[in-house]
Short mmCIF file of C-alpha atoms in Angstrom, two decimals:
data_model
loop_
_atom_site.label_atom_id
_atom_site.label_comp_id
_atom_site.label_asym_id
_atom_site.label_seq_id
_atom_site.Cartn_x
_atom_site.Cartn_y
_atom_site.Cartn_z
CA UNK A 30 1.05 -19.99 -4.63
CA UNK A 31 -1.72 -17.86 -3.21
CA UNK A 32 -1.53 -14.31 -2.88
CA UNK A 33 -3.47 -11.42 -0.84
CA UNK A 34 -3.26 -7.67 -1.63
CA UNK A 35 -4.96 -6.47 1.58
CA UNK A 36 -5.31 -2.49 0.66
CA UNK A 37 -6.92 0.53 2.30
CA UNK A 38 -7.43 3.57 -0.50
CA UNK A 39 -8.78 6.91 -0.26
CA UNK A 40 -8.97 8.79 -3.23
CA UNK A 41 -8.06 5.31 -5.35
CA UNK A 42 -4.33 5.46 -6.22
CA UNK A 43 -3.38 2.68 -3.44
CA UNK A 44 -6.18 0.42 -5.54
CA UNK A 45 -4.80 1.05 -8.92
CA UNK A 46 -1.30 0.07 -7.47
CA UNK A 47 -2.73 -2.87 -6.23
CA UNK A 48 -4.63 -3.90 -9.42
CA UNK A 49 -1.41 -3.00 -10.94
CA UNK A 50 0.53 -5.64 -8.40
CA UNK A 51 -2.35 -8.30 -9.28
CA UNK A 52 -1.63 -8.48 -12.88
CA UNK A 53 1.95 -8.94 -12.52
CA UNK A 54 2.12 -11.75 -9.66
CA UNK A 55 2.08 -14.83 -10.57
CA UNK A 56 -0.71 -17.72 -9.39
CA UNK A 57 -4.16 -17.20 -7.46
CA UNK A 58 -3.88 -13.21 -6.68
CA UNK A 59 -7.00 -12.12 -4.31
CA UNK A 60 -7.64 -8.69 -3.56
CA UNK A 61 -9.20 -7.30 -0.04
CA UNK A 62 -9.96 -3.63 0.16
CA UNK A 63 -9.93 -3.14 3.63
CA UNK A 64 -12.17 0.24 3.83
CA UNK A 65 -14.75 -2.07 2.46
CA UNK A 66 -13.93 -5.86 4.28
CA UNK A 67 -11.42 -6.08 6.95
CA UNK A 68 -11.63 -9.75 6.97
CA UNK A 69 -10.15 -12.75 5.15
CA UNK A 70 -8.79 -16.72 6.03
CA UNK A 71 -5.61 -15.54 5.79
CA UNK A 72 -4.66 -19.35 6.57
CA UNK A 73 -5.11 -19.99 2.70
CA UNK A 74 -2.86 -17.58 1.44
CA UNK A 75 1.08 -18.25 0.99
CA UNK A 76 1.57 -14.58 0.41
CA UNK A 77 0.05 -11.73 2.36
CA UNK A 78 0.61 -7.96 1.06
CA UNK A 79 -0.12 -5.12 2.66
CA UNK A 80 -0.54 -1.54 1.41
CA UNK A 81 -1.94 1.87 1.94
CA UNK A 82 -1.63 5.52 1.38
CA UNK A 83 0.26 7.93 3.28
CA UNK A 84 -1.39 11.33 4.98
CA UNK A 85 0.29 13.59 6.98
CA UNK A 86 2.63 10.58 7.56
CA UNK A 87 0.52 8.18 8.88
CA UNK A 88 -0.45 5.36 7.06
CA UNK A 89 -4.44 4.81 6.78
CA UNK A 90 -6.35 3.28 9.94
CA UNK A 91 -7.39 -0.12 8.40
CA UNK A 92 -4.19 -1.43 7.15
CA UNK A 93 -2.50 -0.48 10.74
CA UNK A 94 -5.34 -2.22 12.72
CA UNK A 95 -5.42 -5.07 9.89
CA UNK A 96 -1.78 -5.80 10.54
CA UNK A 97 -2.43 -5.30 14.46
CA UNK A 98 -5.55 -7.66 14.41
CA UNK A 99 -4.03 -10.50 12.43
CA UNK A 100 -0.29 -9.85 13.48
CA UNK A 101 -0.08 -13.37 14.77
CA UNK A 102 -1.06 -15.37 11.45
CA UNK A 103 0.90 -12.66 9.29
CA UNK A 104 3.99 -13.62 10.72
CA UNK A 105 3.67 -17.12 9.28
CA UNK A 106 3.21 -16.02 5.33
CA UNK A 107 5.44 -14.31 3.38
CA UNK A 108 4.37 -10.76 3.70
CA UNK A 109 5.31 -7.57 1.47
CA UNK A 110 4.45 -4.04 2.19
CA UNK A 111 4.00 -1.04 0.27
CA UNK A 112 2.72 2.43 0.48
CA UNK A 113 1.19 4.92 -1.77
CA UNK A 114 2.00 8.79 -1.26
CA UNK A 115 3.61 11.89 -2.98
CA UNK A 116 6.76 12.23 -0.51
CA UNK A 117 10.18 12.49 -1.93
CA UNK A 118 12.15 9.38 -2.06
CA UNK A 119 13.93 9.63 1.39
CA UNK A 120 11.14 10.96 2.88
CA UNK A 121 9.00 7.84 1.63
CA UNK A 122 11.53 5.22 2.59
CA UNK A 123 11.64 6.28 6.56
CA UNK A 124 7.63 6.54 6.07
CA UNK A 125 7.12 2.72 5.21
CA UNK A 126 9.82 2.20 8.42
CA UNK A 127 7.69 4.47 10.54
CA UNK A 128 4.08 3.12 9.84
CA UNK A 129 4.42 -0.72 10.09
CA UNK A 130 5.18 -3.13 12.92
CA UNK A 131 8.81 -4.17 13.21
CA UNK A 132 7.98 -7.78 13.03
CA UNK A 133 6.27 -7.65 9.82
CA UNK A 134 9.16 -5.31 8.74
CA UNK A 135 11.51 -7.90 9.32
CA UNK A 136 9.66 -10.30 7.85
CA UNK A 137 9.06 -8.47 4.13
CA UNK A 138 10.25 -10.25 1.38
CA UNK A 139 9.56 -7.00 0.01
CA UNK A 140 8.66 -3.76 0.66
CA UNK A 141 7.97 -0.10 -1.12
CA UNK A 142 6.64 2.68 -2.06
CA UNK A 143 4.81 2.97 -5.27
CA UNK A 144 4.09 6.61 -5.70
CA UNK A 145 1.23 8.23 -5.68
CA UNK A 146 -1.10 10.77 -6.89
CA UNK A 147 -3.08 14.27 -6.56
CA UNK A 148 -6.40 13.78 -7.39
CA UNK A 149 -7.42 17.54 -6.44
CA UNK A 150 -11.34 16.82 -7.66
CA UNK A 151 -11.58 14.73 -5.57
CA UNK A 152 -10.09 16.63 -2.23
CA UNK A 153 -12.03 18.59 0.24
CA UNK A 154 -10.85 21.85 0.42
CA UNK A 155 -8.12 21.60 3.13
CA UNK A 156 -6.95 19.16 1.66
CA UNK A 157 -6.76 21.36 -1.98
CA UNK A 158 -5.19 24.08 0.11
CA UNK A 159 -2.80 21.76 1.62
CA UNK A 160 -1.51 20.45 -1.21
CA UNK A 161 -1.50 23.24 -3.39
CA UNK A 162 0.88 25.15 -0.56
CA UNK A 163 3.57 22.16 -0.15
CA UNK A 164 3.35 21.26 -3.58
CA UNK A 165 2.94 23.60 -5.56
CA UNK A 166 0.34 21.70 -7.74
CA UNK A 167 -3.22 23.41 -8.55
CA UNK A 168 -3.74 20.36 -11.11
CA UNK A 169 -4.05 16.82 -10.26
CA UNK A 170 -0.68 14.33 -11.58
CA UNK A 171 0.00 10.64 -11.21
CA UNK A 172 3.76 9.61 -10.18
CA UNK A 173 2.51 5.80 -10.07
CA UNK A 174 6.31 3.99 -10.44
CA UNK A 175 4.92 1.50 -12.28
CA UNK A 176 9.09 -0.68 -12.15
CA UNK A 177 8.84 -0.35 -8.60
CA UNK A 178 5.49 -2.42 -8.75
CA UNK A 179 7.06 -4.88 -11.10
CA UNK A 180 10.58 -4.91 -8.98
CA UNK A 181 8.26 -6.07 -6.07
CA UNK A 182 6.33 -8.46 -8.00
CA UNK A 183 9.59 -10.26 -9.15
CA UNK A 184 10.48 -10.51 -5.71
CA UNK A 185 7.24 -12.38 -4.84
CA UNK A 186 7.22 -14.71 -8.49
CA UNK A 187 10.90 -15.73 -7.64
CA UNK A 188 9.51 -17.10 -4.81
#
């Protein structure tokens, strides 16, 4: 089996959780980072994943218009979906709902959210300030769920 992990990353926590994915699918695992190459023959991959993070609960612009652009060979694969962001868990569950298109949604063999991260070197300042009010973090942390990225795996290798 053949497997794409088409992901769009901002600060890099949606790529680790990707690269995190790869290792633990089994067979021929590509990866696409879609800030860098929105394209791909999807028509060789069995498997098509999908993830990105979550801001101000939207997911980012290149995995919505990847899924929009190539909606009507994604519908053939087995697809899986995931998202990357620092919500609490009911608030992360309607955001994965909310941010992709109902066919691939019923279509997921599997789909999550992996977590997430504050990288606050990395942020501009409104982005520091935003984070450090509804947080209440001044340092960065990493709440990558590491079992939910194996869970989803499983789901894919008992395939």
């Amino acid at each position: 089996m053949k497997t794409l992990i088409a992901y769009a990353s901002k600060y890099g926590c949606t790529e680790k959780c990707a690269k995190l994915l790869e290792k633990e699918l089994n067979g021929e695992v590509s990866l696409l980072n879609l800030k860098k190459n929105s394209s791909a023959d999807l028509d060789t991959y069995d498997n098509i994943i999908i993830g990105g993070s979550i801001y101000i609960c939207k997911i980012q612009k290149e995995a919505s218009e990847f899924c929009k652009n190539n909606m009507d060979r994604l519908i053939k694969k087995n697809i899986g979906l995931f998202i990357c962001g620092m919500q609490e868990k009911e608030v992360i569950a309607n955001e994965i709902d909310s941010n992709y298109p109902p066919e691939l949604l019923e279509k997921a063999i599997a789909k999550s959210s992996f977590g997430g991260e504050f990288i606050i070197e990395k942020m501009n300042f409104l982005e520091k300030t935003i984070v450090k009010k509804v947080s209440k973090t001044t340092a960065s942390k990493s709440e990558i769920d590491e079992d939910a990225i194996r869970y989803f795996a499983q789901q894919f290798n008992n395939l």
